[in-house]
C-alpha atoms as one frame of an Amber mdcrd trajectory, in Angstrom:
protein
 129.064 116.998 129.115 129.292 118.839 125.798 130.346 115.529 123.876 127.309
 113.737 125.177 125.021 116.572 123.956 126.696 116.417 120.493 126.372 112.534
 120.422 122.667 112.883 121.280 122.019 115.424 118.713 123.838 113.330 116.144
 121.729 110.385 117.055 118.464 112.313 116.800 119.470 113.647 113.389 120.392
 110.186 112.144 116.956 108.957 113.271 115.235 111.842 111.435 117.147 111.232
 108.230 116.437 107.445 108.377 112.793 108.148 108.813 112.608 110.537 105.983
 114.461 108.002 103.627 111.924 105.315 104.634 108.998 107.570 104.093 110.319
 108.635 100.601 110.886 104.951  99.639 107.396 104.075 100.765 105.863 106.781
  98.676 107.793 105.577  95.639 106.742 101.974  96.285 103.155 102.686  96.668
 103.149 104.515  93.358 103.144 101.165  91.363  99.922  99.391  90.714  99.738
  95.640  91.010 100.203  95.097  87.163 103.327  97.120  87.183 104.810  95.252
  90.123 103.980  91.960  88.564 105.763  92.940  85.349 108.789  94.096  87.097
 108.922  90.963  89.115 108.636  88.854  85.973 111.386  90.850  84.315 113.710
  90.456  87.319 113.011  86.634  87.347 113.697  86.407  83.603 117.059  88.304
  84.126 118.066  85.961  86.990 117.309  82.794  84.980 119.310  84.160  82.029
 122.246  84.957  84.292 122.150  81.505  85.849 121.959  79.939  82.377 124.954
  81.980  81.203 126.935  81.022  84.315 126.114  77.442  83.816 127.236  77.501
  80.166 130.541  79.246  81.075 131.322  76.473  83.577 131.170  73.877  80.739
């Protein structure tokens, strides 16, 4: 019986920790305005295109 209690407590603690992490990430995500998000997405896209071009050139 004691093992089941410990497993249940561990499950509850894992759920609480996951919820706290999700809430923290949501607060960080909402901190950006639309312009900042757009700039970050464009920068990530440019990096991906550059990596793809570099990989393509290395294959030649």
